[in-house]
Amino acid sequence: MGNGFNASQWIYQRLMARLCQQIVRGELKPGEKLPSVQEMAAQAGVSSNTIQRIYRRMERMGIVEIRRGQGSFLTENTEELERLHVQLRIECIGEFVKDMKEMGVSPFKIIEDIEKYLKQ
């Protein structure tokens, strides 16, 4: 094996990214109750442990509040949500720039192409 590929870690990261994107797109509102661990696990076809790990990590990030006996809720802290939004934008830009550089596109040309695209 030795290739470093871990399917369960990949699934965890994809689900985490998908949930963060839903938050940033406004599909989940500040203070809104998130699906239960069991509901989310059933929807995603993964174990409830995977979803529990995601919710706990998001709690450590300040994005989710886990209330014992009540469930998990998206924070009402708009500063934390904005920080998440900025982080996701930077990650997307980083991936895009990396791909462009791998194609041999210069930083100047990347900026030029983005400006052209935005004017369309």
PDB file of C-alpha atoms in Angstrom:
ATOM      1  CA  MET A   1       0.000   0.000   0.000  1.00  0.00           C
ATOM      2  CA  GLY A   2       2.257   2.824   1.224  1.00  0.00           C
ATOM      3  CA  ASN A   3       0.697   5.519  -0.967  1.00  0.00           C
ATOM      4  CA  GLY A   4      -0.667   7.444   2.011  1.00  0.00           C
ATOM      5  CA  PHE A   5      -4.251   7.188   0.734  1.00  0.00           C
ATOM      6  CA  ASN A   6      -6.777   6.775   3.512  1.00  0.00           C
ATOM      7  CA  ALA A   7     -10.356   6.441   2.260  1.00  0.00           C
ATOM      8  CA  SER A   8     -11.973   7.241   5.611  1.00  0.00           C
ATOM      9  CA  GLN A   9      -9.865  10.402   5.986  1.00  0.00           C
ATOM     10  CA  TRP A  10     -10.809  11.461   2.449  1.00  0.00           C
ATOM     11  CA  ILE A  11     -14.517  10.967   3.203  1.00  0.00           C
ATOM     12  CA  TYR A  12     -14.149  12.933   6.449  1.00  0.00           C
ATOM     13  CA  GLN A  13     -12.447  15.826   4.643  1.00  0.00           C
ATOM     14  CA  ARG A  14     -15.026  15.859   1.822  1.00  0.00           C
ATOM     15  CA  LEU A  15     -17.950  15.903   4.262  1.00  0.00           C
ATOM     16  CA  MET A  16     -16.295  18.621   6.329  1.00  0.00           C
ATOM     17  CA  ALA A  17     -15.701  20.711   3.196  1.00  0.00           C
ATOM     18  CA  ARG A  18     -19.285  20.184   2.011  1.00  0.00           C
ATOM     19  CA  LEU A  19     -20.714  21.302   5.350  1.00  0.00           C
ATOM     20  CA  CYS A  20     -18.447  24.370   5.402  1.00  0.00           C
ATOM     21  CA  GLN A  21     -19.557  25.263   1.870  1.00  0.00           C
ATOM     22  CA  GLN A  22     -23.215  24.989   2.882  1.00  0.00           C
ATOM     23  CA  ILE A  23     -22.520  27.390   5.738  1.00  0.00           C
ATOM     24  CA  VAL A  24     -20.688  29.877   3.524  1.00  0.00           C
ATOM     25  CA  ARG A  25     -23.434  29.751   0.853  1.00  0.00           C
ATOM     26  CA  GLY A  26     -25.987  30.602   3.534  1.00  0.00           C
ATOM     27  CA  GLU A  27     -27.827  27.286   3.270  1.00  0.00           C
ATOM     28  CA  LEU A  28     -27.406  27.025   7.038  1.00  0.00           C
ATOM     29  CA  LYS A  29     -28.225  30.146   9.029  1.00  0.00           C
ATOM     30  CA  PRO A  30     -26.498  31.377  12.201  1.00  0.00           C
ATOM     31  CA  GLY A  31     -28.064  29.689  15.224  1.00  0.00           C
ATOM     32  CA  GLU A  32     -29.747  27.028  13.094  1.00  0.00           C
ATOM     33  CA  LYS A  33     -29.853  23.479  14.402  1.00  0.00           C
ATOM     34  CA  LEU A  34     -27.773  21.090  12.317  1.00  0.00           C
ATOM     35  CA  PRO A  35     -29.071  17.655  11.349  1.00  0.00           C
ATOM     36  CA  SER A  36     -28.548  15.125  14.121  1.00  0.00           C
ATOM     37  CA  VAL A  37     -25.433  12.989  13.958  1.00  0.00           C
ATOM     38  CA  GLN A  38     -27.573   9.990  13.009  1.00  0.00           C
ATOM     39  CA  GLU A  39     -29.490  11.902  10.303  1.00  0.00           C
ATOM     40  CA  MET A  40     -26.322  13.290   8.771  1.00  0.00           C
ATOM     41  CA  ALA A  41     -24.616   9.879   8.874  1.00  0.00           C
ATOM     42  CA  ALA A  42     -27.590   8.248   7.134  1.00  0.00           C
ATOM     43  CA  GLN A  43     -27.693  10.983   4.456  1.00  0.00           C
ATOM     44  CA  ALA A  44     -23.966  10.698   3.789  1.00  0.00           C
ATOM     45  CA  GLY A  45     -23.798   6.916   4.092  1.00  0.00           C
ATOM     46  CA  VAL A  46     -21.076   7.012   6.744  1.00  0.00           C
ATOM     47  CA  SER A  47     -20.787   6.013  10.382  1.00  0.00           C
ATOM     48  CA  SER A  48     -22.110   8.316  13.064  1.00  0.00           C
ATOM     49  CA  ASN A  49     -18.549   8.463  14.460  1.00  0.00           C
ATOM     50  CA  THR A  50     -17.422  10.281  11.300  1.00  0.00           C
ATOM     51  CA  ILE A  51     -20.128  12.925  11.682  1.00  0.00           C
ATOM     52  CA  GLN A  52     -19.441  13.247  15.412  1.00  0.00           C
ATOM     53  CA  ARG A  53     -15.765  13.922  14.628  1.00  0.00           C
ATOM     54  CA  ILE A  54     -16.765  16.593  12.102  1.00  0.00           C
ATOM     55  CA  TYR A  55     -19.109  18.328  14.547  1.00  0.00           C
ATOM     56  CA  ARG A  56     -16.475  18.225  17.308  1.00  0.00           C
ATOM     57  CA  ARG A  57     -13.827  19.668  15.010  1.00  0.00           C
ATOM     58  CA  MET A  58     -16.197  22.422  13.938  1.00  0.00           C
ATOM     59  CA  GLU A  59     -16.914  23.107  17.602  1.00  0.00           C
ATOM     60  CA  ARG A  60     -13.175  23.532  18.239  1.00  0.00           C
ATOM     61  CA  MET A  61     -13.078  25.920  15.267  1.00  0.00           C
ATOM     62  CA  GLY A  62     -15.839  27.993  16.881  1.00  0.00           C
ATOM     63  CA  ILE A  63     -18.327  27.307  14.081  1.00  0.00           C
ATOM     64  CA  VAL A  64     -20.628  24.817  15.814  1.00  0.00           C
ATOM     65  CA  GLU A  65     -22.015  24.758  19.334  1.00  0.00           C
ATOM     66  CA  ILE A  66     -22.813  21.303  20.698  1.00  0.00           C
ATOM     67  CA  ARG A  67     -25.518  21.508  23.352  1.00  0.00           C
ATOM     68  CA  ARG A  68     -25.857  18.332  25.351  1.00  0.00           C
ATOM     69  CA  GLY A  69     -29.342  16.869  24.951  1.00  0.00           C
ATOM     70  CA  GLN A  70     -30.333  19.489  22.352  1.00  0.00           C
ATOM     71  CA  GLY A  71     -28.066  18.859  19.394  1.00  0.00           C
ATOM     72  CA  SER A  72     -25.541  20.809  17.361  1.00  0.00           C
ATOM     73  CA  PHE A  73     -26.128  24.372  16.238  1.00  0.00           C
ATOM     74  CA  LEU A  74     -24.363  26.709  13.850  1.00  0.00           C
ATOM     75  CA  THR A  75     -22.775  29.516  15.833  1.00  0.00           C
ATOM     76  CA  GLU A  76     -24.374  32.940  15.842  1.00  0.00           C
ATOM     77  CA  ASN A  77     -20.891  34.477  15.984  1.00  0.00           C
ATOM     78  CA  THR A  78     -20.733  36.240  12.625  1.00  0.00           C
ATOM     79  CA  GLU A  79     -17.002  36.936  13.041  1.00  0.00           C
ATOM     80  CA  GLU A  80     -16.279  33.189  13.150  1.00  0.00           C
ATOM     81  CA  LEU A  81     -18.512  32.605  10.132  1.00  0.00           C
ATOM     82  CA  GLU A  82     -16.748  35.370   8.201  1.00  0.00           C
ATOM     83  CA  ARG A  83     -13.395  33.847   9.155  1.00  0.00           C
ATOM     84  CA  LEU A  84     -14.611  30.529   7.700  1.00  0.00           C
ATOM     85  CA  HIS A  85     -15.721  32.314   4.533  1.00  0.00           C
ATOM     86  CA  VAL A  86     -12.300  33.949   4.114  1.00  0.00           C
ATOM     87  CA  GLN A  87     -10.516  30.653   4.801  1.00  0.00           C
ATOM     88  CA  LEU A  88     -12.529  28.836   2.120  1.00  0.00           C
ATOM     89  CA  ARG A  89     -11.935  31.608  -0.418  1.00  0.00           C
ATOM     90  CA  ILE A  90      -8.194  31.476   0.227  1.00  0.00           C
ATOM     91  CA  GLU A  91      -8.182  27.683  -0.123  1.00  0.00           C
ATOM     92  CA  CYS A  92     -10.057  27.910  -3.444  1.00  0.00           C
ATOM     93  CA  ILE A  93      -7.714  30.586  -4.735  1.00  0.00           C
ATOM     94  CA  GLY A  94      -4.717  28.528  -3.624  1.00  0.00           C
ATOM     95  CA  GLU A  95      -5.951  25.443  -5.479  1.00  0.00           C
ATOM     96  CA  PHE A  96      -6.670  27.495  -8.598  1.00  0.00           C
ATOM     97  CA  VAL A  97      -3.257  29.194  -8.576  1.00  0.00           C
ATOM     98  CA  LYS A  98      -1.507  25.863  -7.980  1.00  0.00           C
ATOM     99  CA  ASP A  99      -3.330  24.338 -10.960  1.00  0.00           C
ATOM    100  CA  MET A 100      -2.478  27.306 -13.183  1.00  0.00           C
ATOM    101  CA  LYS A 101       1.202  27.188 -12.198  1.00  0.00           C
ATOM    102  CA  GLU A 102       1.286  23.458 -12.948  1.00  0.00           C
ATOM    103  CA  MET A 103      -0.007  24.378 -16.419  1.00  0.00           C
ATOM    104  CA  GLY A 104       2.894  26.807 -16.785  1.00  0.00           C
ATOM    105  CA  VAL A 105       0.811  29.977 -16.482  1.00  0.00           C
ATOM    106  CA  SER A 106       2.688  32.954 -15.030  1.00  0.00           C
ATOM    107  CA  PRO A 107       1.295  34.899 -12.053  1.00  0.00           C
ATOM    108  CA  PHE A 108       0.894  37.963 -14.297  1.00  0.00           C
ATOM    109  CA  LYS A 109      -1.131  35.963 -16.832  1.00  0.00           C
ATOM    110  CA  ILE A 110      -3.286  34.441 -14.069  1.00  0.00           C
ATOM    111  CA  ILE A 111      -4.241  37.926 -12.854  1.00  0.00           C
ATOM    112  CA  GLU A 112      -4.795  39.151 -16.402  1.00  0.00           C
ATOM    113  CA  ASP A 113      -7.077  36.196 -17.177  1.00  0.00           C
ATOM    114  CA  ILE A 114      -9.049  36.661 -13.952  1.00  0.00           C
ATOM    115  CA  GLU A 115      -9.605  40.340 -14.755  1.00  0.00           C
ATOM    116  CA  LYS A 116     -10.835  39.428 -18.255  1.00  0.00           C
ATOM    117  CA  TYR A 117     -13.139  36.785 -16.829  1.00  0.00           C
ATOM    118  CA  LEU A 118     -14.628  39.163 -14.257  1.00  0.00           C
ATOM    119  CA  LYS A 119     -15.410  41.728 -16.973  1.00  0.00           C
ATOM    120  CA  GLN A 120     -17.500  39.227 -18.934  1.00  0.00           C
TER     121      GLN A 120
END
